[in-house]
Coordinates of C-alpha atoms and ligand atoms in Angstrom, one line a residue:
M1 CA -9.7 -14.8 -22.7
S2 CA -10.2 -13.4 -19.3
C3 CA -7.9 -13.4 -16.4
G4 CA -4.5 -14.5 -15.2
V5 CA -3.5 -16.7 -12.3
V6 CA -2.5 -15.4 -8.9
P7 CA -2.5 -16.9 -5.5
S8 CA -5.5 -16.4 -3.3
P9 CA -5.8 -14.2 -0.2
V10 CA -4.4 -15.9 2.8
T11 CA -5.2 -15.6 6.4
P12 CA -2.4 -15.1 8.9
G13 CA -0.1 -18.1 9.0
S14 CA -1.7 -19.9 6.1
S15 CA -0.5 -20.4 2.6
G16 CA -2.1 -19.2 -0.7
T17 CA -3.8 -21.4 -3.2
V18 CA -4.3 -21.1 -6.9
M19 CA -7.1 -18.9 -8.2
F20 CA -7.8 -16.6 -11.1
M21 CA -7.7 -12.8 -11.0
C22 CA -10.8 -10.9 -12.0
G23 CA -13.7 -10.4 -9.6
I24 CA -17.2 -11.7 -10.2
I25 CA -20.4 -11.3 -8.3
G26 CA -24.0 -12.3 -8.4
Y27 CA -27.0 -11.2 -6.4
V28 CA -30.6 -12.1 -5.8
G29 CA -32.8 -10.7 -3.0
E30 CA -34.7 -7.7 -1.9
R31 CA -32.0 -5.1 -2.0
D32 CA -31.2 -2.9 -5.0
A33 CA -29.0 -5.2 -7.0
Q34 CA -27.0 -2.4 -8.6
T35 CA -26.0 -1.1 -5.2
V36 CA -24.9 -4.5 -4.0
I37 CA -23.0 -5.3 -7.2
I38 CA -21.2 -2.1 -7.5
S39 CA -20.1 -2.0 -3.8
G40 CA -19.0 -5.7 -4.2
L41 CA -17.0 -4.9 -7.3
K42 CA -15.3 -2.0 -5.4
R43 CA -14.0 -4.4 -2.8
M44 CA -12.7 -6.7 -5.6
E45 CA -11.2 -4.1 -7.7
Y46 CA -7.7 -5.2 -6.5
R47 CA -8.4 -8.3 -8.5
G48 CA -8.5 -6.5 -11.8
Y49 CA -9.3 -3.0 -12.9
D50 CA -9.0 -2.7 -16.6
S51 CA -12.7 -2.9 -17.2
A52 CA -15.9 -3.5 -15.3
G53 CA -19.5 -4.3 -16.0
I54 CA -22.9 -5.1 -14.6
A55 CA -26.1 -6.9 -16.0
L56 CA -29.4 -6.5 -14.3
V57 CA -32.6 -8.4 -15.0
T58 CA -35.3 -5.7 -15.2
S59 CA -38.9 -5.7 -16.3
Q60 CA -37.7 -4.8 -19.8
G61 CA -35.2 -7.6 -20.1
I62 CA -31.5 -7.7 -19.4
D63 CA -29.8 -4.3 -19.1
V64 CA -26.0 -4.4 -19.5
R65 CA -23.5 -1.6 -18.8
K66 CA -19.8 -2.1 -19.2
K67 CA -16.8 0.2 -19.4
S68 CA -13.1 -0.2 -19.9
G69 CA -10.8 1.4 -17.3
K70 CA -11.4 1.6 -13.6
L71 CA -14.7 0.9 -11.9
V72 CA -15.2 4.7 -11.6
N73 CA -15.8 4.8 -15.3
L74 CA -18.7 2.4 -15.0
E75 CA -20.1 4.3 -12.0
K76 CA -20.0 7.6 -14.1
E77 CA -21.9 5.8 -16.8
L78 CA -24.5 4.6 -14.4
Q79 CA -24.9 8.1 -13.0
A80 CA -25.3 9.5 -16.4
H81 CA -27.7 6.8 -17.6
P82 CA -29.3 5.1 -14.6
M83 CA -30.5 1.5 -14.9
A84 CA -34.0 0.4 -14.0
S85 CA -34.4 -1.0 -10.5
S86 CA -33.7 -4.7 -10.2
H87 CA -33.2 -7.3 -7.5
Q88 CA -31.2 -9.8 -9.6
G89 CA -28.0 -9.3 -11.4
I90 CA -24.3 -10.1 -12.0
G91 CA -21.1 -8.0 -12.2
H92 CA -17.5 -8.3 -13.1
T93 CA -14.2 -6.5 -12.7
R94 CA -11.6 -7.6 -15.2
W95 CA -7.9 -8.0 -15.7
A96 CA -7.4 -8.8 -19.3
T97 CA -4.5 -11.0 -20.3
H98 CA -5.7 -11.5 -23.8
G99 CA -8.3 -9.6 -25.8
G100 CA -7.8 -5.9 -25.1
P101 CA -9.4 -4.1 -22.2
T102 CA -12.1 -2.5 -24.3
D103 CA -15.8 -1.8 -23.7
Q104 CA -16.8 -4.7 -26.0
N105 CA -14.5 -7.2 -24.3
A106 CA -15.6 -6.2 -20.8
H107 CA -18.0 -8.6 -19.1
P108 CA -21.0 -9.4 -18.8
H109 CA -21.5 -10.9 -22.2
L110 CA -24.9 -11.5 -23.7
G111 CA -26.1 -14.4 -25.8
Q112 CA -27.2 -13.9 -29.3
T113 CA -30.7 -12.6 -28.5
G114 CA -29.8 -10.9 -25.2
R115 CA -31.8 -13.4 -23.2
V116 CA -28.9 -14.5 -21.0
A117 CA -26.0 -12.6 -19.5
L118 CA -22.8 -14.2 -18.3
V119 CA -19.6 -13.3 -16.5
H120 CA -16.5 -15.5 -16.4
N121 CA -13.2 -16.0 -14.7
G122 CA -10.6 -18.2 -16.3
I123 CA -9.8 -19.5 -19.7
I124 CA -11.9 -21.7 -22.0
E125 CA -9.3 -23.6 -23.8
N126 CA -11.4 -25.0 -26.6
F127 CA -13.2 -21.7 -27.3
A128 CA -11.8 -21.4 -30.8
T129 CA -13.3 -24.7 -31.8
L130 CA -16.6 -23.9 -30.2
K131 CA -16.6 -20.4 -31.8
A132 CA -16.0 -21.9 -35.3
E133 CA -18.7 -24.4 -34.8
L134 CA -21.2 -21.7 -33.7
A135 CA -20.1 -19.4 -36.5
K136 CA -21.1 -22.2 -39.0
Q137 CA -24.5 -22.1 -37.4
A138 CA -24.7 -18.4 -38.2
A139 CA -23.8 -17.1 -34.7
T140 CA -22.1 -13.7 -34.7
F141 CA -19.9 -12.2 -32.0
T142 CA -19.3 -8.7 -30.8
S143 CA -16.1 -9.3 -28.8
D144 CA -12.8 -11.2 -28.9
T145 CA -13.5 -13.1 -25.8
D146 CA -14.0 -16.7 -25.0
T147 CA -16.7 -15.7 -22.6
E148 CA -19.1 -14.6 -25.3
V149 CA -18.9 -18.0 -26.9
V150 CA -20.1 -19.5 -23.6
A151 CA -22.9 -17.0 -23.4
V152 CA -24.1 -18.0 -26.9
L153 CA -23.9 -21.7 -26.0
L154 CA -25.8 -21.1 -22.7
E155 CA -28.5 -19.1 -24.4
R156 CA -29.0 -21.9 -27.0
E157 CA -29.6 -24.4 -24.2
V158 CA -32.2 -22.2 -22.4
A159 CA -33.9 -21.5 -25.7
S160 CA -34.3 -25.2 -26.2
G161 CA -36.6 -25.2 -23.2
Q162 CA -34.2 -26.2 -20.4
S163 CA -34.0 -24.4 -17.0
L164 CA -31.1 -22.1 -16.5
L165 CA -29.6 -24.7 -14.1
D166 CA -29.9 -27.5 -16.6
A167 CA -28.7 -25.3 -19.4
M168 CA -25.6 -24.4 -17.4
R169 CA -24.9 -28.1 -16.7
A170 CA -25.2 -28.9 -20.5
T171 CA -22.9 -25.9 -21.3
V172 CA -20.1 -26.7 -18.9
G173 CA -20.1 -30.2 -20.3
R174 CA -18.8 -28.7 -23.5
L175 CA -16.1 -26.6 -22.0
E176 CA -12.4 -27.3 -21.5
G177 CA -10.2 -25.3 -19.3
A178 CA -10.6 -23.5 -16.0
F179 CA -13.6 -21.3 -15.4
T180 CA -16.1 -19.8 -13.0
L181 CA -19.3 -18.7 -14.7
V182 CA -22.2 -16.8 -13.3
A183 CA -25.3 -16.2 -15.4
V184 CA -28.8 -14.7 -15.3
D185 CA -31.7 -15.3 -17.7
T186 CA -34.7 -13.0 -18.4
D187 CA -37.0 -16.0 -18.3
S188 CA -35.7 -17.3 -14.9
P189 CA -36.9 -14.7 -12.5
D190 CA -35.2 -14.5 -9.1
T191 CA -32.5 -17.0 -10.1
V192 CA -28.8 -16.7 -10.5
V193 CA -26.8 -19.8 -11.6
A194 CA -23.1 -20.4 -11.4
A195 CA -20.6 -23.1 -12.2
R196 CA -17.1 -23.5 -10.7
R197 CA -14.1 -25.3 -12.0
S198 CA -10.6 -24.3 -10.7
S199 CA -11.2 -20.6 -9.9
P200 CA -12.8 -19.6 -6.6
L201 CA -16.5 -18.9 -6.0
V202 CA -18.1 -18.4 -2.7
V203 CA -21.8 -18.2 -1.8
G204 CA -22.9 -15.6 0.7
V205 CA -26.0 -16.8 2.5
G206 CA -28.3 -14.0 3.6
Q207 CA -31.9 -13.7 5.0
G208 CA -34.2 -13.5 2.0
E209 CA -31.2 -12.8 -0.3
N210 CA -28.1 -14.7 -1.5
F211 CA -24.8 -13.7 -3.0
L212 CA -22.1 -15.2 -5.1
A213 CA -18.6 -13.8 -5.5
S214 CA -15.0 -14.6 -6.1
D215 CA -14.1 -13.2 -2.8
V216 CA -16.2 -12.9 0.4
A217 CA -14.9 -9.3 0.8
S218 CA -17.5 -8.3 -1.8
F219 CA -20.5 -9.3 0.3
I220 CA -19.2 -9.1 3.9
E221 CA -21.1 -5.9 4.4
Y222 CA -24.4 -7.9 4.1
T223 CA -23.6 -11.4 5.5
R224 CA -20.8 -13.3 7.2
E225 CA -22.2 -16.7 6.5
A226 CA -20.7 -18.4 3.5
I227 CA -20.4 -21.6 1.6
E228 CA -17.3 -22.3 -0.5
L229 CA -18.1 -24.1 -3.7
G230 CA -16.1 -27.2 -4.5
Q231 CA -14.5 -28.1 -7.8
D232 CA -16.9 -28.9 -10.6
Q233 CA -20.0 -27.7 -8.8
I234 CA -23.0 -25.8 -9.9
V235 CA -25.1 -23.6 -7.7
E236 CA -28.6 -22.2 -8.2
L237 CA -29.5 -19.2 -6.0
T238 CA -32.9 -17.8 -5.3
P239 CA -33.7 -15.3 -2.6
S240 CA -34.6 -18.2 -0.2
S241 CA -32.5 -21.1 -1.4
V242 CA -29.0 -22.2 -2.3
T243 CA -28.9 -25.5 -4.2
V244 CA -25.5 -27.0 -4.9
T245 CA -25.0 -30.0 -7.2
S246 CA -22.0 -31.4 -9.0
F247 CA -21.6 -31.0 -12.8
D248 CA -23.3 -34.4 -13.3
G249 CA -26.3 -33.4 -11.2
T250 CA -25.7 -35.3 -8.0
P251 CA -26.5 -33.2 -4.8
A252 CA -23.2 -31.9 -3.3
V253 CA -22.1 -31.9 0.3
T254 CA -21.5 -28.2 1.1
R255 CA -19.2 -26.7 3.7
P256 CA -20.8 -23.6 5.3
Y257 CA -18.6 -21.4 7.4
H258 CA -18.6 -18.1 9.3
I259 CA -16.4 -15.3 8.1
D260 CA -14.5 -13.8 11.0
W261 CA -13.2 -10.7 9.3
D262 CA -14.5 -7.2 9.6
L263 CA -15.2 -4.7 6.9
S264 CA -11.9 -3.0 7.3
A265 CA -10.1 -6.3 6.5
A266 CA -12.3 -6.6 3.5
E267 CA -10.8 -3.4 2.1
K268 CA -7.7 -5.4 1.7
G269 CA -9.5 -7.8 -0.5
G270 CA -9.5 -10.5 2.1
Y271 CA -5.8 -10.4 2.8
D272 CA -4.6 -9.9 6.3
W273 CA -2.2 -7.2 5.3
F274 CA -1.9 -4.8 2.4
M275 CA 1.7 -6.0 2.2
R276 CA 0.6 -9.6 1.6
K277 CA -2.0 -8.4 -1.0
E278 CA 0.7 -6.4 -2.7
I279 CA 3.1 -9.3 -2.8
F280 CA 0.5 -11.3 -4.6
E281 CA -0.3 -8.5 -7.0
Q282 CA 3.2 -8.5 -8.3
P283 CA 2.7 -10.6 -11.4
K284 CA 0.1 -8.3 -12.6
A285 CA 2.0 -5.2 -11.6
V286 CA 5.0 -6.4 -13.6
A287 CA 2.8 -7.3 -16.6
D288 CA 1.2 -3.9 -16.4
T289 CA 4.6 -2.2 -16.3
L290 CA 5.6 -4.0 -19.4
L291 CA 2.4 -3.4 -21.3
G292 CA 2.7 -1.7 -24.7
R293 CA 6.4 -1.1 -24.6
I294 CA 7.1 -2.5 -28.1
N295 CA 5.6 -0.4 -30.9
A296 CA 4.3 -1.5 -34.3
D297 CA 7.9 -1.0 -35.8
G298 CA 9.3 -3.4 -33.2
Q299 CA 10.9 -0.5 -31.3
L300 CA 11.0 -0.2 -27.5
T301 CA 9.2 2.9 -26.3
L302 CA 9.1 4.6 -23.0
D303 CA 6.4 6.8 -21.4
E304 CA 7.8 10.3 -21.2
M305 CA 11.2 10.3 -22.6
R306 CA 11.6 14.0 -23.2
I307 CA 15.3 13.9 -23.8
D308 CA 16.3 13.9 -27.5
T309 CA 18.1 11.0 -29.0
A310 CA 21.3 13.0 -29.7
Q311 CA 21.6 13.8 -26.0
L312 CA 20.9 10.3 -25.0
R313 CA 23.6 9.1 -27.4
S314 CA 26.1 11.4 -25.7
V315 CA 25.5 10.0 -22.2
D316 CA 28.8 8.7 -21.0
K317 CA 28.0 8.1 -17.3
I318 CA 24.9 7.1 -15.4
I319 CA 24.4 7.7 -11.7
V320 CA 21.4 6.0 -10.1
V321 CA 20.2 7.7 -6.9
A322 CA 17.6 6.2 -4.6
C323 CA 16.9 5.1 -1.0
G324 CA 16.1 1.8 0.7
T325 CA 14.5 -0.7 -1.4
A326 CA 14.6 1.5 -4.5
Y327 CA 18.4 1.7 -4.0
H328 CA 18.5 -2.0 -4.1
A329 CA 16.7 -1.9 -7.4
G330 CA 19.3 0.6 -8.6
L331 CA 22.1 -1.8 -7.6
I332 CA 20.6 -4.5 -9.8
A333 CA 20.1 -1.9 -12.6
K334 CA 23.8 -1.3 -12.7
Y335 CA 24.5 -4.9 -13.8
A336 CA 21.9 -4.8 -16.6
I337 CA 22.6 -1.3 -17.9
E338 CA 26.3 -1.7 -18.0
H339 CA 26.0 -5.1 -19.6
W340 CA 23.7 -3.9 -22.4
T341 CA 25.0 -0.4 -23.0
R342 CA 28.6 -0.4 -21.8
I343 CA 28.0 2.9 -20.1
P344 CA 29.5 3.0 -16.7
V345 CA 26.9 3.2 -13.9
E346 CA 27.4 4.4 -10.3
V347 CA 24.7 3.7 -7.7
E348 CA 24.4 6.1 -4.9
I349 CA 22.3 6.3 -1.7
A350 CA 20.3 9.5 -2.3
S351 CA 21.1 11.0 1.1
E352 CA 24.8 10.7 0.5
F353 CA 24.8 11.9 -3.1
R354 CA 25.2 15.6 -3.0
Y355 CA 27.4 15.7 0.0
R356 CA 30.3 14.0 -1.7
D357 CA 30.5 16.6 -4.5
P358 CA 29.8 14.1 -7.3
I359 CA 31.3 14.5 -10.7
I360 CA 28.4 15.5 -12.9
T361 CA 28.7 16.9 -16.4
R362 CA 26.2 17.6 -19.2
T363 CA 26.7 14.1 -20.5
T364 CA 25.9 12.5 -17.1
M365 CA 22.5 10.9 -16.8
V366 CA 21.1 10.8 -13.3
V367 CA 18.4 8.1 -12.8
T368 CA 16.2 8.3 -9.7
I369 CA 14.1 5.5 -8.5
S370 CA 11.2 6.3 -6.2
Q371 CA 7.9 4.5 -5.6
S372 CA 6.3 7.5 -4.0
G373 CA 8.0 10.2 -6.0
E374 CA 8.1 12.3 -2.9
T375 CA 11.2 11.0 -1.0
A376 CA 13.0 14.2 0.2
D377 CA 16.5 12.7 0.0
T378 CA 16.0 11.6 -3.6
L379 CA 14.3 14.9 -4.6
M380 CA 17.2 16.9 -3.2
A381 CA 19.6 14.7 -5.1
I382 CA 17.9 15.3 -8.4
R383 CA 17.7 19.1 -7.8
H384 CA 21.5 19.0 -7.2
A385 CA 22.0 17.0 -10.4
R386 CA 20.0 19.4 -12.5
E387 CA 21.8 22.4 -11.1
Q388 CA 25.0 20.7 -12.5
H389 CA 23.2 20.3 -15.9
A390 CA 22.8 16.5 -15.8
K391 CA 19.7 15.0 -17.4
V392 CA 17.4 13.4 -14.9
V393 CA 15.3 10.3 -15.7
S394 CA 13.0 9.2 -12.9
I395 CA 11.4 5.8 -12.4
C396 CA 8.3 6.4 -10.3
N397 CA 5.0 4.7 -9.4
T398 CA 3.1 7.9 -8.6
N399 CA 1.7 9.9 -11.5
G400 CA 2.4 13.6 -11.2
A401 CA 4.5 13.3 -8.0
T402 CA 7.2 15.9 -7.3
I403 CA 10.2 13.8 -8.5
P404 CA 8.8 13.0 -11.9
R405 CA 7.6 16.5 -12.3
E406 CA 11.1 17.8 -11.7
S407 CA 12.7 15.3 -14.0
D408 CA 13.6 15.5 -17.7
A409 CA 12.0 12.1 -18.4
V410 CA 9.9 9.6 -16.6
I411 CA 9.3 5.9 -16.7
Y412 CA 6.2 5.1 -14.7
T413 CA 5.9 1.7 -13.0
H414 CA 2.3 0.6 -13.2
A415 CA 2.1 -1.2 -9.8
G416 CA -1.1 0.5 -8.6
P417 CA -1.1 2.1 -5.1
E418 CA 1.4 0.5 -2.7
I419 CA -0.1 0.9 0.8
G420 CA 2.0 -1.5 2.9
V421 CA 5.0 0.4 4.2
A422 CA 7.4 -2.3 3.1
S423 CA 7.9 -2.0 -0.6
T424 CA 7.2 -5.1 -2.6
K425 CA 5.5 -4.6 -5.9
G426 CA 7.2 -1.2 -5.9
F427 CA 10.5 -3.0 -6.0
T428 CA 9.8 -5.6 -8.7
T429 CA 8.2 -3.0 -11.0
Q430 CA 11.2 -0.7 -10.4
L431 CA 13.4 -3.6 -11.6
I432 CA 11.3 -3.9 -14.8
A433 CA 11.6 -0.2 -15.4
C434 CA 15.3 -0.3 -14.9
Y435 CA 15.6 -3.2 -17.4
L436 CA 13.5 -1.2 -19.9
L437 CA 15.7 1.8 -19.5
G438 CA 18.8 -0.2 -20.1
L439 CA 17.4 -1.8 -23.2
Y440 CA 16.1 1.6 -24.4
L441 CA 19.6 3.1 -24.1
A442 CA 21.1 0.1 -25.8
Q443 CA 18.6 0.7 -28.7
V444 CA 19.5 4.4 -28.9
K445 CA 23.2 3.8 -28.7
G446 CA 23.1 0.8 -31.0
T447 CA 24.9 -1.4 -28.5
K448 CA 22.3 -4.2 -29.1
F449 CA 20.5 -5.2 -32.2
G450 CA 16.8 -4.6 -32.4
D451 CA 16.0 -8.3 -32.3
E452 CA 18.2 -8.8 -29.3
I453 CA 16.2 -6.1 -27.5
V454 CA 12.9 -7.5 -28.4
A455 CA 14.1 -10.9 -27.3
Q456 CA 14.9 -9.5 -23.9
V457 CA 11.5 -7.8 -23.6
R458 CA 9.9 -11.1 -24.5
E459 CA 11.9 -12.7 -21.6
L460 CA 10.6 -10.0 -19.3
E461 CA 7.1 -10.6 -20.5
A462 CA 7.5 -14.3 -19.5
L463 CA 8.2 -13.2 -15.9
P464 CA 4.7 -12.7 -14.6
A465 CA 3.8 -16.4 -15.2
K466 CA 7.0 -17.5 -13.5
M467 CA 6.3 -15.1 -10.6
D468 CA 2.9 -16.8 -10.3
E469 CA 4.6 -20.1 -10.1
V470 CA 6.8 -19.0 -7.2
L471 CA 3.8 -17.5 -5.4
H472 CA 1.9 -20.7 -5.7
D473 CA 4.6 -22.8 -4.1
L474 CA 5.1 -21.1 -0.7
E475 CA 4.6 -24.0 1.7
A476 CA 8.3 -24.4 2.4
T477 CA 8.8 -20.6 2.9
L478 CA 5.8 -20.4 5.3
A479 CA 7.1 -23.4 7.2
L480 CA 10.5 -21.7 7.6
A481 CA 8.8 -18.6 9.1
R482 CA 7.0 -20.8 11.6
D483 CA 10.2 -22.6 12.4
M484 CA 12.4 -19.5 12.8
L485 CA 10.2 -17.6 15.2
S486 CA 12.8 -17.7 18.0
E487 CA 15.8 -16.7 15.8
H488 CA 17.5 -13.4 16.6
T489 CA 19.8 -13.1 13.6
V490 CA 19.4 -14.1 9.9
L491 CA 22.0 -13.6 7.2
F492 CA 21.5 -13.3 3.5
L493 CA 24.2 -14.0 0.9
G494 CA 24.3 -13.3 -2.9
R495 CA 26.6 -12.7 -5.7
H496 CA 26.2 -10.6 -8.8
V497 CA 22.5 -9.5 -9.0
G498 CA 21.8 -11.9 -6.1
F499 CA 23.8 -9.6 -3.8
P500 CA 21.3 -6.7 -3.9
V501 CA 18.5 -9.4 -3.5
A502 CA 20.3 -10.5 -0.3
L503 CA 20.3 -6.8 0.9
E504 CA 16.6 -6.5 0.1
G505 CA 15.8 -9.8 1.9
A506 CA 17.6 -8.5 5.0
L507 CA 15.9 -5.1 4.8
K508 CA 12.5 -6.6 4.5
L509 CA 13.1 -8.8 7.6
K510 CA 14.5 -5.8 9.6
E511 CA 11.8 -3.4 8.9
I512 CA 8.7 -5.5 9.6
S513 CA 9.9 -8.3 11.9
Y514 CA 12.5 -6.3 13.8
L515 CA 15.0 -9.1 13.5
H516 CA 18.7 -8.5 13.1
A517 CA 19.4 -9.3 9.5
E518 CA 22.4 -8.6 7.3
G519 CA 22.9 -9.1 3.6
F520 CA 26.4 -9.7 2.2
A521 CA 28.2 -10.2 -1.0
A522 CA 29.0 -13.9 -0.7
G523 CA 32.6 -13.3 -1.7
E524 CA 33.1 -10.9 1.1
L525 CA 32.3 -13.6 3.7
K526 CA 35.9 -14.6 4.1
H527 CA 36.9 -11.0 4.7
G528 CA 35.1 -10.9 8.0
P529 CA 31.4 -11.8 8.2
I530 CA 32.1 -15.5 8.2
A531 CA 33.0 -15.0 11.9
L532 CA 29.3 -14.5 12.6
I533 CA 28.5 -18.1 11.5
E534 CA 27.7 -20.4 14.4
E535 CA 25.7 -23.6 14.9
G536 CA 22.2 -23.3 13.5
L537 CA 22.4 -19.7 12.3
P538 CA 20.0 -19.3 9.4
V539 CA 21.6 -18.2 6.1
F540 CA 19.6 -17.5 3.0
V541 CA 21.7 -17.9 -0.1
V542 CA 20.6 -16.6 -3.6
V543 CA 22.3 -18.8 -6.1
P544 CA 22.8 -17.5 -9.7
P545 CA 21.5 -19.6 -12.6
Q546 CA 23.7 -22.5 -13.7
G547 CA 24.6 -21.1 -17.1
R548 CA 27.1 -18.7 -15.5
D549 CA 29.4 -21.5 -14.4
Q550 CA 32.1 -19.6 -12.5
L551 CA 29.6 -17.5 -10.7
H552 CA 27.4 -20.4 -9.9
D553 CA 30.2 -22.7 -8.7
K554 CA 31.7 -19.9 -6.5
M555 CA 28.3 -19.5 -4.9
V556 CA 28.0 -23.2 -4.2
S557 CA 31.5 -23.1 -2.6
N558 CA 30.2 -20.3 -0.4
I559 CA 27.2 -22.4 0.7
Q560 CA 29.6 -25.2 1.6
E561 CA 31.8 -22.8 3.6
V562 CA 28.9 -21.6 5.8
R563 CA 27.4 -25.0 6.2
A564 CA 30.7 -26.5 7.3
R565 CA 30.6 -24.0 10.1
G566 CA 27.2 -25.1 11.3
A567 CA 24.9 -22.6 9.4
R568 CA 21.4 -23.7 8.5
T569 CA 21.3 -23.0 4.7
I570 CA 18.2 -21.9 2.9
V571 CA 19.1 -22.0 -0.7
L572 CA 17.2 -20.2 -3.5
A573 CA 18.3 -21.6 -6.8
E574 CA 17.1 -22.6 -10.2
R575 CA 14.9 -25.6 -10.2
G576 CA 17.0 -28.7 -11.1
D577 CA 20.2 -27.1 -9.6
D578 CA 21.2 -30.4 -7.9
L579 CA 24.6 -29.1 -6.9
A580 CA 23.1 -26.2 -4.9
E581 CA 20.4 -28.4 -3.5
E582 CA 22.9 -30.9 -2.2
F583 CA 24.1 -28.3 0.3
A584 CA 20.7 -26.9 1.2
D585 CA 18.9 -27.6 4.5
T586 CA 15.9 -26.0 2.8
F587 CA 15.8 -25.7 -1.0
L588 CA 13.5 -23.0 -2.5
P589 CA 13.4 -23.7 -6.3
L590 CA 13.0 -20.9 -8.7
P591 CA 11.9 -21.1 -12.4
V592 CA 14.6 -20.8 -15.0
V593 CA 15.2 -17.2 -16.2
P594 CA 18.2 -15.3 -17.5
T595 CA 20.7 -14.3 -14.7
L596 CA 19.9 -10.6 -14.9
F597 CA 16.2 -11.2 -14.3
Q598 CA 16.5 -13.7 -11.5
P599 CA 16.0 -11.0 -8.8
V600 CA 12.4 -10.5 -9.9
L601 CA 11.7 -14.1 -8.8
A602 CA 14.3 -14.6 -6.0
V603 CA 12.9 -11.7 -3.9
L604 CA 9.4 -13.1 -3.7
P605 CA 10.0 -15.9 -1.2
L606 CA 12.1 -13.4 0.9
Q607 CA 9.1 -10.9 1.0
V608 CA 6.7 -13.7 1.9
F609 CA 9.1 -15.0 4.6
S610 CA 9.3 -11.6 6.2
C611 CA 5.6 -10.9 6.0
E612 CA 4.8 -14.3 7.6
I613 CA 7.3 -14.1 10.4
A614 CA 6.2 -10.6 11.3
T615 CA 2.6 -11.8 11.2
L616 CA 3.3 -14.7 13.5
K617 CA 5.2 -12.5 15.9
G618 CA 2.0 -10.4 16.1
Y619 CA 3.5 -7.2 14.6
D620 CA 1.7 -4.6 12.5
V621 CA 3.1 -5.6 9.1
D622 CA 1.6 -2.7 7.2
Q623 CA 2.7 0.0 9.7
P624 CA 6.0 -1.1 11.2
R625 CA 7.3 0.9 14.1
N626 CA 9.1 4.1 13.4
L627 CA 8.5 4.0 9.7
A628 CA 6.3 5.9 7.3
K629 CA 5.4 5.1 3.7
S630 CA 6.6 8.3 2.3
V631 CA 9.7 9.9 3.8
T632 CA 9.4 13.6 3.0
V633 CA 12.1 14.9 5.4
E634 CA 15.9 14.6 4.8
Ligands
LIG701 C1 11.5 -0.5 2.3 C2 11.0 0.8 1.7 C3 11.8 1.9 1.7 C4 11.7 2.7 0.5 C5 12.5 4.0 0.5 C6 12.3 4.9 -0.8 O1 10.6 -1.5 2.2 O2 9.9 0.8 1.3 O3 13.2 1.6 1.9 O4 12.1 2.0 -0.6 O5 12.0 4.8 1.6 O6 11.0 5.2 -1.0 P1 10.5 5.7 -2.4 O7 10.7 4.5 -3.3 O8 9.1 6.1 -2.2 O9 11.4 6.8 -2.8

């Protein structure tokens, strides 16, 4: 299989739509195809970067190069072994969800005789049946992918004498699932053919050249004229023509449009902000952070756990130190780690930590959370902790940064670079790392059985798909942002792990939209903050899942309390939570997950809301005033 589902880039003020990750590109024209394809893949690398490949039609036939890992690996290969010049080719950057990210599984895939090459986004649901059928006819395969099956089918069609276009039409007729396919054939000079069902594909219309890609960012350097392909359409490109038909062969009505972005926006993969791009990258970032954590013996493993098991078993107190968003991740970690390990956990703002003379012994574990790994307050806190002989475990997104270097153990989050100043994928991957640490300690201390730990990891692994679900259903959230442009104050309420989510929702809104926002523990309302409620005041409420009856019902009472005093309630709760919905002016449903993991989902609409409102207010979302990405002063 190929790629997972994420929402598409969105322009300011618009909502995302479903598309598949992975970037695909096709080119035919006068330029050097390799240059066009590699530069296009670079701009789509945000869509997937576990392997990349290129196929060119040359005078000697099709030449394919593909490499696992980042695009730079492919570039090195091309430098070491240059390809013959060509003006016709296809390329792919992959994010594997099934079928490991190996050289063999990377795209493009060739047919049996190497006559056709094909790249693919999506999933061919009936590939096992097709593969078995082809195997009976003596076909052999060199990869684990569904894509290779399509390449073999397509090649059989062209070998039977059909044009590449007709062969593609015949092939898609046999496929079930969602797919975008782009193919070249040695016997079809100056032609690239593609088919689209469900995942995106855009034609770039040039002068004496044409392009195809998942994302206009990949060809914007060359042309700003584009045609978006519709569902179930096939396109045939030559240097001078673009012919679009539906799967059944009837000519299609096309919708040409002019792209009004510049090249610098293209570096954001077509998103208006890095923050928005990073919000939508979260399902993948979470999946990557979870990758390979259970070994062959069913044991949870962590990256660089350089603390021996005896020492870990002796840990009798944990202090989590972090700043800002990372601190909020720490607050959530407390609930999970204490629940699974029964070790008491304190959570401390890093800049406060060493000034209160904290009680640290050799059996204290200090856990630092830092996306950048360079935050001065956090660094000073861990130096202090180590001087007191505590063991320090850091959760960090930046390989080799100062904080992980100075720690006894590291759990890396695999979020990829976070460029937007407001942390988004940093936060959700920090949560995952915290959960993993808690489960690891439970494993070492024996406070949970092995199968219970694996079951929790499996629940975590189900999160990316559920995050996708939330990120595909944003219309209500975006409408709220439009509607709340004139608000001056927004409140956020939560209980249990929903309380830090409320704090994080408020922080996001403060830092990029400069609105007055406060997060409260819902139970604290009656001790003061309820006085703030007045007619029409927007209050976001994060409601825990229904299984925790007392917790849930208390939260519903809190919603009633604020609503009775005129608040406009925006309720984030489990889908099907009718009780919570009854008191919601706006209901934002969340997929069902265990209580401890709900923050990973509940924070998403809050991030999107902040990003959207700041965008609509005309602020620089990626570089909010007075803030820097990495705070290296105390
Ligand atoms: C808020 C935000 C900051 C950081 C904080 C810690 O969106 O990004 O609050 O979370 O400055 O930064 P790191 O995680 O790099 O230590």
